[in-house]
CSV table of N, CA and C in Angstrom, one decimal:
chain,number,residue,atom,x,y,z
U,1,MET,N,7.0,83.6,-21.3
U,1,MET,CA,6.7,83.2,-19.9
U,1,MET,C,7.3,84.3,-19.0
U,2,TYR,N,6.4,84.4,-18.0
U,2,TYR,CA,6.6,85.8,-16.9
U,2,TYR,C,7.8,85.4,-16.2
U,3,MET,N,8.7,86.5,-16.0
U,3,MET,CA,9.6,86.3,-14.9
U,3,MET,C,9.4,87.2,-13.7
U,4,TYR,N,9.2,86.5,-12.7
U,4,TYR,CA,9.1,87.3,-11.3
U,4,TYR,C,10.2,88.2,-10.9
U,5,PRO,N,10.2,89.4,-10.5
U,5,PRO,CA,11.1,90.1,-10.3
U,5,PRO,C,11.8,89.6,-9.0
U,6,THR,N,13.0,89.7,-8.7
U,6,THR,CA,13.9,89.6,-7.8
U,6,THR,C,13.9,90.7,-6.8
U,7,TYR,N,13.6,90.7,-5.7
U,7,TYR,CA,13.6,91.7,-4.7
U,7,TYR,C,14.8,91.7,-4.0
U,8,HIS,N,15.4,92.9,-3.8
U,8,HIS,CA,16.9,92.9,-3.3
U,8,HIS,C,16.8,92.3,-1.9
U,9,TYR,N,16.0,92.4,-1.0
U,9,TYR,CA,15.7,91.9,0.3
U,9,TYR,C,15.9,90.3,0.3
U,10,GLU,N,15.6,89.8,-0.9
U,10,GLU,CA,15.8,88.2,-0.8
U,10,GLU,C,17.1,87.6,-1.3
U,11,ASP,N,17.7,88.8,-2.2
U,11,ASP,CA,19.0,88.4,-2.7
U,11,ASP,C,20.3,88.3,-2.0
U,12,PRO,N,20.9,87.0,-1.7
U,12,PRO,CA,21.8,87.1,-1.0
U,12,PRO,C,23.0,87.6,-1.2
U,13,ILE,N,23.2,88.0,-2.8
U,13,ILE,CA,24.5,88.8,-3.1
U,13,ILE,C,24.2,90.2,-2.9
U,14,PHE,N,23.1,90.8,-2.9
U,14,PHE,CA,22.7,92.1,-2.7
U,14,PHE,C,23.0,92.2,-1.2
U,15,LEU,N,22.3,91.2,-0.4
U,15,LEU,CA,22.6,91.3,1.2
U,15,LEU,C,24.0,91.3,1.6
U,16,GLU,N,24.9,90.6,1.0
U,16,GLU,CA,26.2,90.5,1.3
U,16,GLU,C,27.0,91.8,1.0
U,17,ARG,N,26.6,92.7,-0.2
U,17,ARG,CA,27.3,93.5,-0.4
U,17,ARG,C,26.6,94.8,0.5
U,18,GLN,N,25.5,95.1,1.0
U,18,GLN,CA,25.0,95.8,2.0
U,18,GLN,C,25.6,95.8,3.1
U,19,PHE,N,25.6,94.4,3.5
U,19,PHE,CA,25.8,93.8,5.0
U,19,PHE,C,26.7,93.2,5.2
U,20,PRO,N,27.9,93.6,4.8
U,20,PRO,CA,29.1,92.3,5.2
U,20,PRO,C,29.3,92.1,6.4
U,21,GLY,N,29.6,90.6,6.6
U,21,GLY,CA,29.9,90.1,7.7
U,21,GLY,C,28.8,89.6,8.6
U,22,ILE,N,27.6,89.2,7.9
U,22,ILE,CA,26.3,88.7,8.5
U,22,ILE,C,26.3,87.3,8.4
U,23,PRO,N,26.2,86.5,9.6
U,23,PRO,CA,26.4,85.0,9.4
U,23,PRO,C,25.2,84.4,8.2
U,24,GLY,N,25.5,83.6,7.8
U,24,GLY,CA,24.7,82.7,7.0
U,24,GLY,C,24.7,83.4,5.5
U,25,LEU,N,25.6,84.4,5.3
U,25,LEU,CA,26.0,85.0,3.7
U,25,LEU,C,27.1,84.5,3.5
U,26,PRO,N,27.9,84.4,2.4
U,26,PRO,CA,29.1,84.0,2.0
U,26,PRO,C,30.0,85.1,2.2
U,27,GLN,N,31.3,84.9,2.9
U,27,GLN,CA,32.4,86.0,3.3
U,27,GLN,C,33.2,86.0,2.1
U,28,PHE,N,33.8,87.0,1.7
U,28,PHE,CA,34.8,87.2,0.7
U,28,PHE,C,36.2,87.4,1.1
U,29,PRO,N,37.3,87.0,0.8
U,29,PRO,CA,38.7,87.2,1.1
U,29,PRO,C,38.9,88.8,1.8
U,30,GLY,N,39.5,89.1,2.8
U,30,GLY,CA,39.6,90.6,3.2
U,30,GLY,C,38.3,91.1,4.0
U,31,GLN,N,37.4,90.6,4.2
U,31,GLN,CA,36.4,90.9,4.9
U,31,GLN,C,36.5,90.9,6.4
U,32,PRO,N,36.0,91.6,7.4
U,32,PRO,CA,36.1,91.1,8.6
U,32,PRO,C,34.9,90.0,8.8
U,33,GLY,N,35.3,89.3,10.1
U,33,GLY,CA,34.1,88.4,10.2
U,33,GLY,C,33.1,88.9,10.9
U,34,PRO,N,32.0,88.5,11.3
U,34,PRO,CA,30.7,89.0,12.1
U,34,PRO,C,30.9,89.2,13.2
U,35,PRO,N,30.4,90.5,14.0
U,35,PRO,CA,30.7,90.6,15.4
U,35,PRO,C,29.9,89.6,16.1
U,36,PRO,N,30.4,89.0,17.2
U,36,PRO,CA,29.6,88.0,18.1
U,36,PRO,C,28.6,88.0,18.6
U,37,SER,N,27.8,89.3,18.3
U,37,SER,CA,26.4,89.7,18.6
U,37,SER,C,25.4,89.5,17.5
U,38,SER,N,26.0,89.2,16.3
U,38,SER,CA,24.9,89.4,15.2
U,38,SER,C,24.6,87.9,15.0
U,39,GLN,N,24.4,87.3,15.7
U,39,GLN,CA,23.7,85.8,15.5
U,39,GLN,C,22.3,86.0,15.8
U,40,ALA,N,21.5,84.8,15.1
U,40,ALA,CA,20.0,84.8,15.3
U,40,ALA,C,19.9,84.7,16.8
U,41,PRO,N,18.5,84.9,17.4
U,41,PRO,CA,18.1,84.7,18.4
U,41,PRO,C,17.8,83.0,19.0
U,42,THR,N,18.3,82.8,20.2
U,42,THR,CA,17.9,81.4,20.3
U,42,THR,C,16.6,80.9,20.7
U,43,ALA,N,15.6,82.0,20.9
U,43,ALA,CA,14.3,81.9,21.6
U,43,ALA,C,13.4,82.7,20.2
U,44,PRO,N,12.0,82.2,20.4
U,44,PRO,CA,11.3,82.5,19.7
U,44,PRO,C,10.7,83.8,20.1
U,45,PRO,N,10.2,84.8,19.2
U,45,PRO,CA,9.7,86.2,19.6
U,45,PRO,C,8.3,85.8,20.8
U,46,PRO,N,7.8,87.0,21.4
U,46,PRO,CA,6.9,86.9,21.9
U,46,PRO,C,5.8,86.1,21.5
U,47,ALA,N,4.9,85.9,22.3
U,47,ALA,CA,3.5,84.8,21.5
U,47,ALA,C,2.7,85.9,21.0
U,48,PHE,N,2.6,87.1,21.6
U,48,PHE,CA,1.3,88.1,21.2
U,48,PHE,C,1.8,88.9,20.0
U,49,ILE,N,0.9,89.3,19.4
U,49,ILE,CA,1.0,90.7,18.2
U,49,ILE,C,0.7,92.0,19.0
U,50,PRO,N,1.7,93.0,19.0
U,50,PRO,CA,1.3,94.1,19.6
U,50,PRO,C,0.6,95.0,18.9
U,51,GLN,N,-0.2,96.2,19.5
U,51,GLN,CA,-1.2,96.9,18.9
U,51,GLN,C,-0.2,97.9,18.1
U,52,GLN,N,-0.9,98.2,16.8
U,52,GLN,CA,-0.1,99.0,16.2
U,52,GLN,C,-0.4,100.5,16.6
U,53,GLN,N,0.9,101.4,16.8
U,53,GLN,CA,0.7,102.7,17.4
U,53,GLN,C,0.5,103.7,16.2
U,54,THR,N,0.4,104.8,16.2
U,54,THR,CA,0.0,105.8,15.1
U,54,THR,C,1.1,105.4,14.1
U,55,ALA,N,0.4,105.5,12.7
U,55,ALA,CA,1.3,105.1,11.6
U,55,ALA,C,2.2,106.3,11.0
U,56,SER,N,3.4,106.3,10.6
U,56,SER,CA,4.1,107.2,10.3
U,56,SER,C,3.8,107.5,8.6
U,57,THR,N,3.8,108.7,8.5
U,57,THR,CA,3.4,109.2,6.9
U,57,THR,C,4.6,109.4,6.2
U,58,PHE,N,6.0,109.3,7.0
U,58,PHE,CA,7.3,109.2,6.4
U,58,PHE,C,8.0,108.4,6.4
U,59,ALA,N,9.1,108.2,6.0
U,59,ALA,CA,10.2,107.1,6.0
U,59,ALA,C,10.5,106.9,7.8
U,60,VAL,N,11.0,105.6,7.9
U,60,VAL,CA,11.1,105.4,9.4
U,60,VAL,C,12.5,106.0,9.5
U,61,ASP,N,12.8,106.6,10.5
U,61,ASP,CA,14.2,107.1,10.9
U,61,ASP,C,15.2,106.2,11.5
U,62,PRO,N,16.3,106.0,10.7
U,62,PRO,CA,17.2,104.9,10.9
U,62,PRO,C,17.6,105.2,12.4
U,63,GLY,N,17.8,106.6,13.0
U,63,GLY,CA,18.0,106.8,14.3
U,63,GLY,C,17.3,106.0,15.5
U,64,ALA,N,16.0,106.2,15.2
U,64,ALA,CA,15.0,105.6,15.9
U,64,ALA,C,14.9,104.1,16.2
U,65,ILE,N,14.8,103.5,14.8
U,65,ILE,CA,15.1,101.9,15.2
U,65,ILE,C,16.3,101.5,15.3
U,66,SER,N,17.5,102.1,15.4
U,66,SER,CA,18.6,101.7,15.9
U,66,SER,C,18.4,101.7,17.6
U,67,PHE,N,17.5,102.2,18.3
U,67,PHE,CA,17.7,101.7,19.6
U,67,PHE,C,16.8,100.5,19.7
U,68,CYS,N,16.3,99.7,18.6
U,68,CYS,CA,15.7,98.2,18.7
U,68,CYS,C,16.8,97.4,18.2
U,69,MET,N,17.9,97.6,18.1
U,69,MET,CA,19.0,96.6,17.8
U,69,MET,C,18.9,95.9,19.0
U,70,PHE,N,19.3,94.3,18.5
U,70,PHE,CA,19.2,93.2,19.4
U,70,PHE,C,18.3,93.3,20.4
U,71,ARG,N,17.0,93.6,20.1
U,71,ARG,CA,15.9,93.5,20.7
U,71,ARG,C,14.7,92.7,19.8
U,72,ASN,N,13.8,92.1,20.7
U,72,ASN,CA,12.7,91.7,19.7
U,72,ASN,C,11.8,92.9,19.2
U,73,THR,N,11.4,93.1,17.6
U,73,THR,CA,10.6,94.3,17.4
U,73,THR,C,9.7,93.8,16.5
U,74,PHE,N,8.6,94.4,16.6
U,74,PHE,CA,7.4,94.0,15.7
U,74,PHE,C,7.3,95.3,14.7
U,75,ILE,N,7.4,94.8,13.3
U,75,ILE,CA,7.4,95.6,12.4
U,75,ILE,C,6.0,95.7,11.6
U,76,TRP,N,5.7,96.8,11.0
U,76,TRP,CA,4.5,96.8,10.1
U,76,TRP,C,5.1,97.7,8.9
U,77,LEU,N,4.9,97.0,7.8
U,77,LEU,CA,5.3,97.2,6.5
U,77,LEU,C,4.2,98.2,5.9
U,78,ASN,N,4.7,99.0,4.7
U,78,ASN,CA,3.5,99.8,4.0
U,78,ASN,C,2.7,98.8,3.2
U,79,ASN,N,3.1,97.8,3.0
U,79,ASN,CA,2.1,97.0,2.0
U,79,ASN,C,1.3,96.1,3.0
U,80,GLY,N,1.3,96.2,4.4
U,80,GLY,CA,0.4,95.6,5.1
U,80,GLY,C,0.9,94.5,5.5
U,81,ALA,N,2.2,94.1,5.3
U,81,ALA,CA,2.6,92.6,6.2
U,81,ALA,C,3.2,93.4,7.4
U,82,ARG,N,3.3,92.4,8.2
U,82,ARG,CA,3.7,92.5,9.7
U,82,ARG,C,4.3,91.3,10.1
U,83,PHE,N,5.4,91.5,11.1
U,83,PHE,CA,6.3,90.2,11.6
U,83,PHE,C,7.0,90.6,12.7
U,84,TRP,N,7.6,89.7,13.3
U,84,TRP,CA,8.6,89.9,14.3
U,84,TRP,C,10.0,89.9,13.7
U,85,TYR,N,10.7,90.7,14.3
U,85,TYR,CA,12.1,91.1,13.9
U,85,TYR,C,13.4,91.3,14.6
U,86,TYR,N,14.5,91.1,14.5
U,86,TYR,CA,15.4,91.1,15.4
U,86,TYR,C,16.6,91.9,14.8
U,87,PRO,N,16.4,93.0,15.0
U,87,PRO,CA,17.7,93.8,13.9
U,87,PRO,C,18.9,93.7,14.7
U,88,ILE,N,20.0,93.5,13.8
U,88,ILE,CA,21.2,93.5,14.2
U,88,ILE,C,22.2,94.7,13.7
U,89,PHE,N,21.9,95.4,12.7
U,89,PHE,CA,22.5,96.4,11.7
U,89,PHE,C,21.5,97.5,11.2
U,90,VAL,N,21.8,98.8,11.5
U,90,VAL,CA,21.0,99.8,10.9
U,90,VAL,C,22.0,100.8,10.2
U,91,GLY,N,21.9,100.8,8.9
U,91,GLY,CA,22.4,101.7,7.8
U,91,GLY,C,21.6,103.0,7.9
U,92,PRO,N,22.1,103.8,6.7
U,92,PRO,CA,21.3,105.1,6.6
U,92,PRO,C,20.1,105.0,6.0
U,93,ARG,N,19.9,104.0,5.2
U,93,ARG,CA,18.5,103.9,4.6
U,93,ARG,C,18.1,102.2,4.6
U,94,SER,N,18.7,101.3,5.7
U,94,SER,CA,18.2,100.1,5.5
U,94,SER,C,18.7,99.4,6.7
U,95,VAL,N,17.7,98.2,7.4
U,95,VAL,CA,18.2,97.7,8.5
U,95,VAL,C,18.2,95.9,7.9
U,96,ALA,N,19.2,95.4,8.4
U,96,ALA,CA,19.4,94.0,8.6
U,96,ALA,C,19.1,93.4,9.7
U,97,GLY,N,18.8,92.1,9.8
U,97,GLY,CA,18.7,91.3,11.1
U,97,GLY,C,17.9,90.0,10.6
U,98,PHE,N,17.2,89.5,11.8
U,98,PHE,CA,16.6,88.1,11.5
U,98,PHE,C,14.8,88.4,11.7
U,99,ARG,N,14.1,87.8,10.7
U,99,ARG,CA,13.0,87.7,10.7
U,99,ARG,C,12.2,86.5,10.8
U,100,TRP,N,11.4,86.6,11.7
U,100,TRP,CA,10.5,85.2,12.3
U,100,TRP,C,9.6,85.0,11.3
U,101,ASN,N,9.9,83.6,10.8
U,101,ASN,CA,8.8,83.2,10.0
U,101,ASN,C,7.7,82.1,10.5
U,102,GLY,N,7.7,82.1,11.8
U,102,GLY,CA,6.4,81.4,12.3
U,102,GLY,C,7.2,80.1,13.1
U,103,ARG,N,8.3,79.8,12.3
U,103,ARG,CA,9.2,78.5,13.0
U,103,ARG,C,10.5,78.6,13.2
U,104,PHE,N,11.1,79.7,12.5
U,104,PHE,CA,12.4,79.9,13.0
U,104,PHE,C,12.9,81.4,12.5
U,105,TRP,N,14.1,81.9,12.8
U,105,TRP,CA,14.7,82.9,12.5
U,105,TRP,C,15.3,82.9,10.9
U,106,THR,N,14.9,84.0,10.1
U,106,THR,CA,15.7,83.8,8.8
U,106,THR,C,16.3,85.0,8.7
U,107,ILE,N,17.6,85.1,7.8
U,107,ILE,CA,18.1,86.5,7.5
U,107,ILE,C,17.2,87.2,6.6
U,108,PHE,N,17.2,88.7,6.9
U,108,PHE,CA,16.3,89.6,6.4
U,108,PHE,C,16.8,91.0,6.5
U,109,GLY,N,16.7,91.5,5.2
U,109,GLY,CA,17.1,93.1,5.3
U,109,GLY,C,16.1,93.9,4.4
U,110,ILE,N,15.7,95.2,4.9
U,110,ILE,CA,14.6,95.8,4.4
U,110,ILE,C,15.2,97.4,4.4
U,111,ASP,N,14.7,98.3,3.3
U,111,ASP,CA,14.8,99.6,3.1
U,111,ASP,C,14.0,100.2,4.2
U,112,THR,N,14.4,101.1,5.0
U,112,THR,CA,13.7,101.7,5.9
U,112,THR,C,12.3,102.5,5.3
U,113,ARG,N,12.4,102.8,4.3
U,113,ARG,CA,11.2,103.5,3.5
U,113,ARG,C,10.0,102.7,3.5
U,114,GLN,N,10.3,101.2,3.4
U,114,GLN,CA,9.1,100.3,3.4
U,114,GLN,C,8.6,100.0,4.7
U,115,ILE,N,9.2,100.5,5.9
U,115,ILE,CA,8.4,100.3,6.9
U,115,ILE,C,7.6,101.4,7.5
U,116,ASN,N,6.2,101.0,7.9
U,116,ASN,CA,5.3,102.2,8.4
U,116,ASN,C,5.6,102.3,9.7
U,117,SER,N,5.7,101.2,10.6
U,117,SER,CA,5.9,101.6,12.1
U,117,SER,C,6.6,100.4,12.8
U,118,PHE,N,6.8,100.5,13.9
U,118,PHE,CA,7.6,99.4,14.7
U,118,PHE,C,7.4,99.8,16.1
U,119,SER,N,7.3,98.4,16.8
U,119,SER,CA,7.6,98.8,18.2
U,119,SER,C,8.5,97.6,18.9
U,120,CYS,N,9.5,98.2,19.7
U,120,CYS,CA,10.6,97.2,20.3
U,120,CYS,C,10.2,96.7,21.7
U,121,PHE,N,10.6,95.3,22.2
U,121,PHE,CA,10.3,94.8,23.2
U,121,PHE,C,11.7,94.5,24.0
């Protein structure tokens, strides 16, 4: 029987270790609570899909995407996936936030090396 691999950005235990204090993930004793602004947006993202700008041949710089924190951001991944995102945390090589699945926001974390380009609004 073939077992599908578990991707780290789908694993709640991995996300909790990488991004402690994010709502919806279990809290462990001694960890601080989430900051008040780390909650999912209360409204859906814009109804349009922006046009992709020039694609990056290198990994996305965390410093650049940090300007999109707490803003609606459209992300294009290297694998062709694209979606609305609401980043609330930017680390040295990862971003955590909320991904719009077409109906509601879900917690989502991703390695910046998987991001081809992004645009925030």
